[in-house]
Coordinates of C-alpha atoms in Angstrom, one line a residue:
M1 CA 0.0 0.0 0.0
A2 CA 2.9 2.4 0.9
L3 CA 4.5 1.7 -2.5
W4 CA 1.1 2.2 -4.2
R5 CA 0.7 5.6 -2.5
G6 CA 4.3 6.6 -3.6
S7 CA 3.5 5.8 -7.2
A8 CA 0.1 7.7 -7.0
Y9 CA 1.9 10.7 -5.5
A10 CA 4.5 10.6 -8.4
G11 CA 1.8 10.4 -11.0
F12 CA -0.1 13.3 -9.3
L13 CA 3.1 15.4 -9.4
A14 CA 3.8 14.6 -13.0
L15 CA 0.2 15.7 -13.9
A16 CA 0.7 18.9 -11.8
V17 CA 4.0 19.7 -13.6
G18 CA 2.2 19.2 -16.9
C19 CA -0.6 21.5 -16.0
V20 CA 1.8 24.2 -14.7
L21 CA 3.8 24.0 -18.1
L22 CA 0.5 24.4 -19.9
L23 CA -1.0 27.2 -18.0
E24 CA 2.3 29.1 -17.0
P25 CA 4.8 28.5 -19.9
Q26 CA 6.8 31.5 -18.7
L27 CA 7.4 30.2 -15.2
P28 CA 11.1 30.4 -14.2
G29 CA 13.2 27.4 -14.8
S30 CA 14.3 27.2 -11.1
A31 CA 10.7 26.7 -10.0
L32 CA 10.2 23.9 -12.6
R33 CA 13.5 22.3 -11.5
S34 CA 12.3 22.4 -7.9
L35 CA 9.0 20.7 -8.8
W36 CA 10.7 18.1 -10.9
S37 CA 13.2 17.4 -8.1
S38 CA 10.3 16.7 -5.8
L39 CA 8.9 14.4 -8.4
Q40 CA 12.1 12.5 -8.9
L41 CA 12.6 12.0 -5.1
A42 CA 9.1 10.7 -4.5
P43 CA 9.6 7.0 -5.5
A44 CA 12.7 6.6 -3.4
G45 CA 11.3 8.6 -0.5
P46 CA 9.6 7.6 2.8
G47 CA 7.4 4.9 1.1
S48 CA 10.3 2.6 0.2
P49 CA 11.7 0.2 2.8
E50 CA 15.2 1.7 2.1
G51 CA 14.0 5.3 2.6
R52 CA 12.2 4.5 5.7
L53 CA 15.1 2.6 7.2
A54 CA 17.6 5.4 6.4
A55 CA 15.3 8.0 8.0
A56 CA 14.9 5.7 11.0
W57 CA 18.7 5.5 11.3
D58 CA 19.0 9.3 11.2
A59 CA 16.7 9.6 14.2
L60 CA 18.5 6.9 16.1
I61 CA 22.1 8.0 15.6
V62 CA 22.9 10.5 18.4
R63 CA 26.3 11.7 19.6
P64 CA 27.6 10.0 22.8
A65 CA 27.6 12.1 26.0
R66 CA 31.4 11.8 26.2
R67 CA 33.4 12.1 23.0
W68 CA 36.8 10.6 22.2
R69 CA 39.3 13.5 22.3
R70 CA 42.6 11.8 21.6
V71 CA 42.8 8.5 19.6
A72 CA 46.0 6.5 19.1
V73 CA 46.1 4.1 16.2
G74 CA 48.8 1.5 15.1
V75 CA 50.6 -0.4 13.8
N76 CA 50.0 -1.2 10.2
A77 CA 50.0 1.5 7.4
C78 CA 50.6 1.5 3.7
V79 CA 49.5 2.9 0.4
D80 CA 46.7 1.0 -1.3
V81 CA 46.9 0.7 -5.1
V82 CA 43.3 0.1 -6.0
L83 CA 42.4 -1.3 -9.4
S84 CA 40.4 -3.9 -11.4
G85 CA 41.6 -7.4 -10.6
V86 CA 40.6 -8.8 -13.9
K87 CA 42.4 -6.0 -15.8
L88 CA 45.6 -6.6 -13.8
L89 CA 45.7 -10.3 -14.3
Q90 CA 45.0 -9.8 -18.1
A91 CA 47.9 -7.3 -18.1
L92 CA 50.1 -10.0 -16.5
G93 CA 49.1 -12.4 -19.3
Q94 CA 47.1 -14.7 -17.0
S95 CA 43.9 -16.4 -18.1
P96 CA 41.1 -17.7 -15.8
G97 CA 41.6 -21.3 -14.7
N98 CA 40.5 -23.4 -11.7
G99 CA 40.3 -21.4 -8.6
K100 CA 42.5 -22.6 -5.7
D101 CA 43.3 -20.9 -2.3
H102 CA 46.9 -20.4 -1.4
T103 CA 47.8 -19.4 2.1
I104 CA 50.9 -17.6 0.8
L105 CA 51.4 -16.5 -2.8
H106 CA 54.7 -17.6 -4.5
S107 CA 54.1 -16.6 -8.1
R108 CA 51.7 -15.1 -10.6
N109 CA 50.0 -18.3 -11.1
D110 CA 49.3 -18.6 -7.4
L111 CA 47.8 -15.0 -7.5
E112 CA 45.6 -15.9 -10.5
E113 CA 44.3 -19.1 -8.8
A114 CA 43.7 -17.4 -5.4
F115 CA 41.9 -14.5 -7.1
V116 CA 39.6 -16.8 -9.1
H117 CA 38.9 -18.8 -5.9
F118 CA 37.8 -15.8 -4.0
M119 CA 36.1 -13.9 -6.9
G120 CA 33.9 -16.9 -7.5
K121 CA 32.8 -16.8 -3.9
G122 CA 32.5 -12.9 -3.8
A123 CA 34.5 -13.1 -0.7
A124 CA 37.2 -10.8 0.6
A125 CA 40.7 -12.1 1.3
E126 CA 44.2 -10.9 2.0
R127 CA 47.5 -12.8 1.2
F128 CA 51.2 -12.4 1.5
F129 CA 53.4 -12.5 -1.7
S130 CA 56.7 -14.2 -0.8
D131 CA 58.8 -13.3 -3.8
K132 CA 60.1 -9.7 -3.3
E133 CA 61.3 -9.1 -6.9
A134 CA 58.2 -10.7 -8.5
F135 CA 56.0 -8.6 -6.3
R136 CA 57.9 -5.4 -7.2
D137 CA 57.4 -6.1 -11.0
V138 CA 53.6 -6.8 -10.5
A139 CA 53.2 -3.7 -8.4
Q140 CA 54.9 -1.5 -10.9
I141 CA 52.6 -2.8 -13.7
A142 CA 49.5 -2.3 -11.4
S143 CA 50.5 1.3 -10.5
E144 CA 50.8 2.2 -14.2
L145 CA 47.6 0.7 -15.4
P146 CA 44.8 3.2 -16.5
G147 CA 42.4 3.6 -13.7
A148 CA 44.8 2.6 -10.8
Q149 CA 44.3 4.8 -7.8
H150 CA 46.4 5.4 -4.7
Y151 CA 44.8 5.7 -1.2
V152 CA 45.6 5.6 2.4
G153 CA 45.9 1.9 3.3
G154 CA 46.4 -0.4 6.3
N155 CA 43.8 -0.9 9.0
A156 CA 45.4 1.5 11.5
A157 CA 45.8 4.3 9.0
L158 CA 42.3 3.9 7.6
I159 CA 40.7 3.9 11.0
G160 CA 42.9 6.9 12.0
Q161 CA 41.9 8.8 8.8
K162 CA 38.2 8.1 9.5
F163 CA 38.5 9.5 13.0
A164 CA 40.3 12.5 11.9
A165 CA 37.9 13.4 9.0
N166 CA 34.6 11.8 10.1
S167 CA 32.4 12.5 7.2
D168 CA 29.2 12.4 9.2
L169 CA 30.4 15.0 11.6
K170 CA 31.8 17.1 8.8
F171 CA 28.6 17.0 6.9
N172 CA 26.5 18.1 9.9
L173 CA 28.9 20.9 10.8
L174 CA 29.1 22.1 7.2
K175 CA 25.4 22.6 7.0
G176 CA 25.8 25.7 9.3
F177 CA 28.9 27.2 7.6
S178 CA 29.3 28.5 4.1
T179 CA 33.1 28.8 4.0
K180 CA 35.3 25.9 2.8
W181 CA 37.0 23.5 5.1
S182 CA 40.4 24.8 4.2
S183 CA 39.6 28.2 5.7
E184 CA 41.1 29.2 9.1
S185 CA 37.7 29.4 10.8
N186 CA 36.7 25.8 9.8
Q187 CA 40.2 24.6 10.8
R188 CA 39.4 25.8 14.3
L189 CA 36.1 23.8 14.1
R190 CA 38.1 20.7 13.1
T191 CA 40.4 21.1 16.1
K192 CA 37.5 21.7 18.5
Y193 CA 35.1 18.8 17.2
F194 CA 37.4 16.1 15.7
P195 CA 39.6 13.8 17.7
K196 CA 43.3 14.3 17.5
V197 CA 44.8 11.2 16.1
L198 CA 48.2 9.6 16.6
L199 CA 49.2 7.2 13.9
C200 CA 52.2 4.8 14.3
G201 CA 53.1 2.7 11.3
P202 CA 55.5 2.7 8.5
V203 CA 54.7 6.0 6.9
G204 CA 56.4 6.8 3.6
P205 CA 56.2 10.1 1.6
K206 CA 53.2 9.1 -0.5
L207 CA 51.2 8.0 2.5
H208 CA 52.2 11.1 4.5
E209 CA 50.9 13.2 1.7
L210 CA 47.6 11.4 1.7
L211 CA 46.9 11.6 5.4
D212 CA 44.4 14.2 6.9
D213 CA 46.0 17.2 8.7
N214 CA 44.5 16.0 12.0
V215 CA 46.7 12.9 11.9
F216 CA 49.9 13.2 13.8
V217 CA 52.8 10.9 12.8
P218 CA 55.8 10.7 15.2
P219 CA 59.1 11.2 13.4
Q220 CA 60.3 7.6 14.3
S221 CA 57.3 6.3 12.1
L222 CA 58.5 8.1 9.0
Q223 CA 60.5 6.1 6.4
E224 CA 62.0 6.8 2.9
V225 CA 59.9 4.2 1.0
D226 CA 56.2 3.4 1.2
E227 CA 54.8 -0.1 1.7
F228 CA 52.4 -0.8 -1.2
H229 CA 49.4 -3.1 -1.1
L230 CA 47.5 -4.1 -4.3
I231 CA 43.8 -4.1 -3.9
L232 CA 42.2 -6.0 -6.7
E233 CA 38.5 -5.1 -6.9
Y234 CA 35.7 -6.8 -8.8
Q235 CA 32.0 -5.8 -9.2
A236 CA 28.9 -7.9 -8.6
G237 CA 28.1 -9.9 -11.8
E238 CA 31.5 -9.1 -13.3
E239 CA 32.6 -12.0 -15.6
W240 CA 36.1 -13.3 -16.6
G241 CA 35.9 -16.4 -18.8
Q242 CA 33.4 -18.7 -17.1
L243 CA 33.9 -16.9 -13.8
K244 CA 31.2 -14.6 -12.5
A245 CA 31.4 -12.8 -9.2
P246 CA 28.2 -13.1 -7.0
H247 CA 29.1 -10.0 -5.0
A248 CA 31.4 -7.0 -5.2
N249 CA 34.5 -7.3 -3.2
R250 CA 38.3 -7.3 -3.2
F251 CA 41.4 -9.4 -3.0
I252 CA 44.5 -7.9 -1.3
F253 CA 48.1 -9.0 -1.5
S254 CA 51.5 -7.5 -0.7
H255 CA 55.1 -8.2 0.1
D256 CA 55.1 -6.0 3.3
L257 CA 57.9 -6.8 5.7
S258 CA 57.6 -3.7 7.9
N259 CA 54.0 -4.3 8.7
G260 CA 54.5 -8.1 8.8
A261 CA 57.2 -7.8 11.5
M262 CA 55.1 -5.0 13.3
N263 CA 58.2 -2.9 13.2
M264 CA 56.4 0.1 14.7
L265 CA 55.0 -1.6 17.9
E266 CA 57.8 -0.1 20.0
V267 CA 57.3 3.4 18.5
F268 CA 53.5 3.0 19.1
V269 CA 53.9 2.1 22.8
S270 CA 56.5 4.7 23.6
S271 CA 54.4 7.4 22.0
L272 CA 51.3 6.6 24.2
E273 CA 52.7 8.1 27.4
E274 CA 53.2 11.6 25.9
F275 CA 50.1 11.5 23.8
Q276 CA 47.8 10.2 26.5
P277 CA 44.9 8.9 24.4
D278 CA 41.5 8.1 25.7
L279 CA 41.1 5.4 23.0
V280 CA 43.7 3.0 21.6
V281 CA 43.1 1.1 18.3
L282 CA 45.4 -1.8 17.5
S283 CA 45.6 -3.8 14.2
G284 CA 48.0 -5.6 12.0
L285 CA 48.4 -8.8 13.8
H286 CA 47.3 -10.6 10.7
M287 CA 50.3 -9.3 8.8
M288 CA 52.5 -11.6 10.8
E289 CA 51.4 -14.7 8.8
G290 CA 54.4 -14.5 6.6
Q291 CA 56.8 -14.5 9.6
S292 CA 58.3 -17.5 11.5
K293 CA 56.4 -19.2 14.4
E294 CA 59.0 -18.0 16.8
L295 CA 58.7 -14.4 15.7
Q296 CA 54.9 -14.6 15.9
R297 CA 55.0 -15.9 19.5
K298 CA 57.6 -13.3 20.4
R299 CA 55.6 -10.3 19.0
L300 CA 52.3 -11.5 20.4
L301 CA 53.9 -11.6 23.9
E302 CA 55.3 -8.1 23.3
V303 CA 51.8 -7.0 22.2
V304 CA 50.2 -8.3 25.5
T305 CA 53.0 -6.7 27.6
S306 CA 52.5 -3.4 25.7
I307 CA 48.8 -3.3 26.2
S308 CA 49.2 -4.0 29.9
D309 CA 51.2 -0.8 30.2
I310 CA 48.3 1.3 28.9
P311 CA 46.7 3.1 31.8
A312 CA 43.7 1.2 33.3
G313 CA 40.4 2.6 32.0
T314 CA 41.7 3.4 28.5
P315 CA 39.8 1.1 26.1
V316 CA 41.8 -0.8 23.5
H317 CA 40.0 -1.9 20.3
L318 CA 41.6 -4.7 18.3
E319 CA 40.7 -4.8 14.5
L320 CA 41.1 -8.3 13.0
A321 CA 41.6 -9.0 9.3
S322 CA 41.7 -12.0 6.9
M323 CA 43.9 -14.8 8.1
T324 CA 44.7 -18.3 7.1
N325 CA 47.0 -19.5 9.9
K326 CA 45.0 -21.3 12.5
E327 CA 47.9 -21.5 14.9
L328 CA 48.4 -17.8 14.8
M329 CA 44.7 -17.3 15.4
R330 CA 44.7 -19.7 18.3
S331 CA 47.7 -17.9 19.8
I332 CA 45.8 -14.5 19.4
V333 CA 42.9 -16.0 21.2
H334 CA 44.6 -18.0 23.9
Q335 CA 47.9 -16.1 24.6
Q336 CA 46.0 -13.4 26.4
V337 CA 45.6 -11.0 23.6
F338 CA 41.8 -11.2 23.6
P339 CA 41.5 -10.7 27.4
A340 CA 44.0 -7.8 27.1
V341 CA 41.7 -5.8 24.7
T342 CA 38.3 -4.2 25.4
S343 CA 36.8 -4.4 22.0
L344 CA 37.0 -6.4 18.7
G345 CA 36.1 -5.7 15.1
L346 CA 35.7 -8.5 12.6
N347 CA 33.7 -9.8 9.5
E348 CA 32.1 -13.1 8.7
Q349 CA 35.2 -14.8 7.3
E350 CA 37.3 -13.8 10.4
L351 CA 34.5 -14.8 12.8
L352 CA 34.1 -18.4 11.4
F353 CA 37.9 -18.8 11.1
L354 CA 38.2 -17.8 14.7
S355 CA 35.6 -20.4 15.8
Q356 CA 37.3 -23.1 13.6
A357 CA 40.7 -22.3 15.1
A358 CA 39.6 -22.3 18.7
S359 CA 37.0 -25.0 18.5
G360 CA 34.0 -22.8 19.1
P361 CA 30.3 -23.1 18.1
H362 CA 29.5 -24.1 14.5
S363 CA 33.2 -24.8 13.8
S364 CA 32.4 -27.8 11.7
L365 CA 31.0 -25.4 9.1
S366 CA 33.5 -25.1 6.3
S367 CA 32.2 -21.8 5.0
W368 CA 29.1 -19.7 5.1
N369 CA 26.5 -20.6 2.6
G370 CA 25.5 -17.2 1.3
V371 CA 24.4 -14.7 3.9
P372 CA 25.8 -15.7 7.4
D373 CA 23.1 -17.2 9.5
V374 CA 22.2 -14.6 12.3
G375 CA 21.6 -17.2 14.9
M376 CA 25.0 -19.0 14.2
V377 CA 26.8 -15.5 14.2
S378 CA 25.1 -14.7 17.5
D379 CA 26.2 -18.1 19.0
I380 CA 29.8 -17.5 18.2
L381 CA 29.8 -13.9 19.5
F382 CA 28.2 -15.1 22.7
W383 CA 30.8 -17.8 23.1
I384 CA 33.7 -15.4 22.6
L385 CA 32.5 -13.0 25.3
K386 CA 31.5 -15.9 27.6
E387 CA 34.8 -17.8 27.2
H388 CA 37.3 -14.9 26.8
G389 CA 35.4 -11.8 27.9
W390 CA 34.9 -9.9 31.1
S391 CA 33.4 -11.6 34.1
K392 CA 33.6 -11.3 37.9
S393 CA 35.8 -14.4 38.1
R394 CA 38.0 -13.7 35.0
A395 CA 40.8 -11.2 34.4
S396 CA 39.6 -9.9 31.1
D397 CA 38.8 -6.5 29.7
L398 CA 37.0 -7.8 26.6
T399 CA 33.4 -6.4 26.6
R400 CA 32.5 -5.5 23.1
I401 CA 32.5 -7.1 19.6
H402 CA 31.4 -5.3 16.4
F403 CA 30.6 -7.9 13.8
H404 CA 30.0 -6.7 10.2
T405 CA 29.0 -8.6 7.0
L406 CA 27.6 -7.3 3.7
V407 CA 23.9 -7.2 4.6
Y408 CA 23.8 -6.7 8.3
H409 CA 25.8 -5.8 11.5
I410 CA 25.7 -7.0 15.1
L411 CA 27.2 -5.3 18.2
A412 CA 27.5 -7.6 21.2
T413 CA 28.4 -6.0 24.5
V414 CA 28.7 -7.2 28.2
D415 CA 26.0 -5.4 30.1
G416 CA 27.0 -2.3 32.1
H417 CA 30.2 -1.5 30.1
W418 CA 29.1 0.5 27.0
A419 CA 26.6 3.1 26.2
N420 CA 25.0 4.4 23.0
Q421 CA 25.5 1.1 21.1
L422 CA 22.1 1.4 19.4
A423 CA 23.4 4.6 17.7
A424 CA 26.8 2.9 17.1
V425 CA 25.5 -0.1 15.2
A426 CA 23.2 2.1 13.1
A427 CA 26.1 4.5 12.3
G428 CA 28.3 1.6 11.3
A429 CA 25.7 0.3 9.0
R430 CA 24.9 3.7 7.5
V431 CA 28.6 4.4 6.6
A432 CA 28.7 1.1 4.8
G433 CA 26.1 2.5 2.4
T434 CA 27.4 5.9 2.1
Q435 CA 31.1 5.1 1.6
A436 CA 30.4 2.3 -0.9
C437 CA 28.2 4.6 -2.9
A438 CA 30.5 7.7 -2.4
T439 CA 27.6 9.7 -1.1
E440 CA 27.3 12.1 1.9
T441 CA 24.0 10.6 2.9
I442 CA 22.0 7.4 2.0
D443 CA 20.6 7.7 -1.4
A444 CA 17.6 5.3 -1.3
S445 CA 17.6 4.8 -5.1
R446 CA 21.2 3.4 -5.1
V447 CA 20.9 0.9 -2.2
S448 CA 18.9 -2.2 -1.5
L449 CA 17.7 -3.9 1.6
R450 CA 19.0 -7.5 1.4
A451 CA 19.2 -8.5 5.1
P452 CA 16.9 -11.4 6.3
R453 CA 13.6 -10.0 7.3
E454 CA 13.2 -12.5 10.1
F455 CA 15.6 -14.8 12.0
V456 CA 16.1 -16.8 15.1
T457 CA 18.8 -15.4 17.6
S458 CA 20.4 -18.7 18.4
H459 CA 20.9 -22.3 17.2
S460 CA 22.6 -23.5 20.4
E461 CA 19.6 -22.8 22.6
A462 CA 16.0 -21.9 22.1
G463 CA 16.4 -18.5 20.6
S464 CA 13.7 -16.0 20.0
R465 CA 12.4 -15.2 16.5
I466 CA 12.8 -11.5 15.4
V467 CA 11.1 -9.8 12.5
I468 CA 12.8 -6.6 11.2
N469 CA 10.7 -3.5 10.7
P470 CA 12.4 -0.8 8.5
N471 CA 10.7 1.8 10.6
E472 CA 12.5 0.4 13.7
P473 CA 15.7 -1.1 12.2
V474 CA 17.6 -2.0 15.2
A475 CA 16.6 -5.2 16.9
E476 CA 17.8 -6.0 20.4
W477 CA 18.0 -9.2 22.4
H478 CA 19.8 -10.4 25.5
R479 CA 21.5 -13.6 26.7
E480 CA 23.0 -14.2 30.1
G481 CA 24.3 -10.6 30.7
I482 CA 25.2 -10.0 27.0
S483 CA 23.2 -7.6 24.8
F484 CA 23.0 -7.9 21.1
H485 CA 22.1 -5.0 18.7
F486 CA 21.3 -6.0 15.1
T487 CA 20.6 -3.8 12.1
P488 CA 20.4 -4.4 8.3
V489 CA 22.8 -2.8 6.0
L490 CA 21.6 -0.8 2.9
V491 CA 23.8 -2.4 0.2
C492 CA 25.1 -0.1 -2.5
K493 CA 23.8 -1.5 -5.9
D494 CA 26.8 -0.2 -7.8
P495 CA 29.7 0.4 -5.4
I496 CA 32.3 2.9 -6.2
R497 CA 34.9 1.5 -3.8
T498 CA 34.9 -1.6 -1.5
V499 CA 38.3 -1.4 0.1
G500 CA 38.4 -0.1 3.6
L501 CA 34.7 -0.5 4.3
G502 CA 35.4 -2.8 7.4
D503 CA 37.7 -0.2 8.8
A504 CA 35.3 2.6 8.3
I505 CA 32.5 0.5 9.8
S506 CA 34.6 -0.2 12.9
A507 CA 35.8 3.4 13.3
E508 CA 32.2 4.8 12.9
G509 CA 30.9 2.4 15.5
L510 CA 33.7 3.4 17.9
F511 CA 33.1 7.1 17.1
Y512 CA 29.5 6.9 18.4
S513 CA 30.4 4.5 21.3
E514 CA 30.7 5.5 24.9
V515 CA 32.6 3.3 27.4
R516 CA 31.7 3.1 31.0
P517 CA 34.2 2.5 33.7
H518 CA 34.3 -0.8 35.4
S519 CA 32.1 -0.9 38.5

């Protein structure tokens, strides 16, 4: 009925415009454009589920009572070279064969097989390229291809950039000011309203040039040469030979030794005392997959020791990324890394891999069959917080997990530790739609609602059944002292850029979150 009313309204406006043109042919063009603009907006307005959901988010997303003032992020940073994966492989003389996953890439053939494997699934992945010279040749060809673009890369740098130049805050502030952001007056506004960000990672000249002015890089983090990561993108429905991608996504690979060895960890830790952040974001542990087991164990121990030196009450968020080494994941879970951090950010691939590595719920599942089942995801999130999270009898700070997948997000929190999470999960979902479509606000005509309209909240126990209403898009349920906030994502139909979405989502969720001190 709502859609019928929208169509009737559009038809009425079309008739009205026709009458106006007939009766008042000299009417100014600006007036006609205004009328026509209203006509165009009508079908994608409040009547559509996407339009109603976006409007409901806007009403729900409110700033926390206490904002982050100083955010420290580390330790992986690089320059992302973003381009079409198919075009690069064609330029390398590769043709599409049988897909095969490789935990480490040793050659162009390994690259082609791994890319085909993940493009066929429409899944994101990240791999280490072992041959330095071969990678340098591929990177040079990629950088020179028409359409290749250079961006801030690395989870830490991307999250820092998002905090320093939060587009939602920028948009809302700009509505009251006519001058450009480069002006002196608006620079004062940035200083007042935006967090000051410390970034520690291997920052070369190109990356330094790309970073926002509000990002401070200590001199010890600067290096003469950038670390480059190649981001091979593909669109939903894109074809290469017999291969067809079911979803838009990206395949990342690099020969990155600085980030792989977490060379900037000590610089990061030594900088915290002087910077005195009220939020710390740590990422880059996945980059160690190319290192020896001895170095992995040594660095993880140093990570835990470093986190323990951060003043009590300062939350630490750990951003995970694509991994293939189960032993490394088990070490991250069990060698006190999880209990040392306050918050986690991860996607569906990382969540299932974590459960498989640590023998968690639904670990017998080899992969998700399409959209990850909400009840299964909820079971794994519950298990992580129950087994490794905060409790009165366990020395752990972990109280929050932000899970994101293409069509929905879930925030799971231990009760009493976080506030404003309804707004946080909505903001994280909203930025997925705006950043993918490269728009300031949700454009209802360019996004689609693909999340399950109803689901059960658990398969390990008798979960409740929830039906999603676009007018009330955040669903909430509780389980043994843990709260879950679920919201759909408005998926961009024709995404401009997929890389960095997970980091933007986690940053936006943290931006709107408020931590409560332990009681």
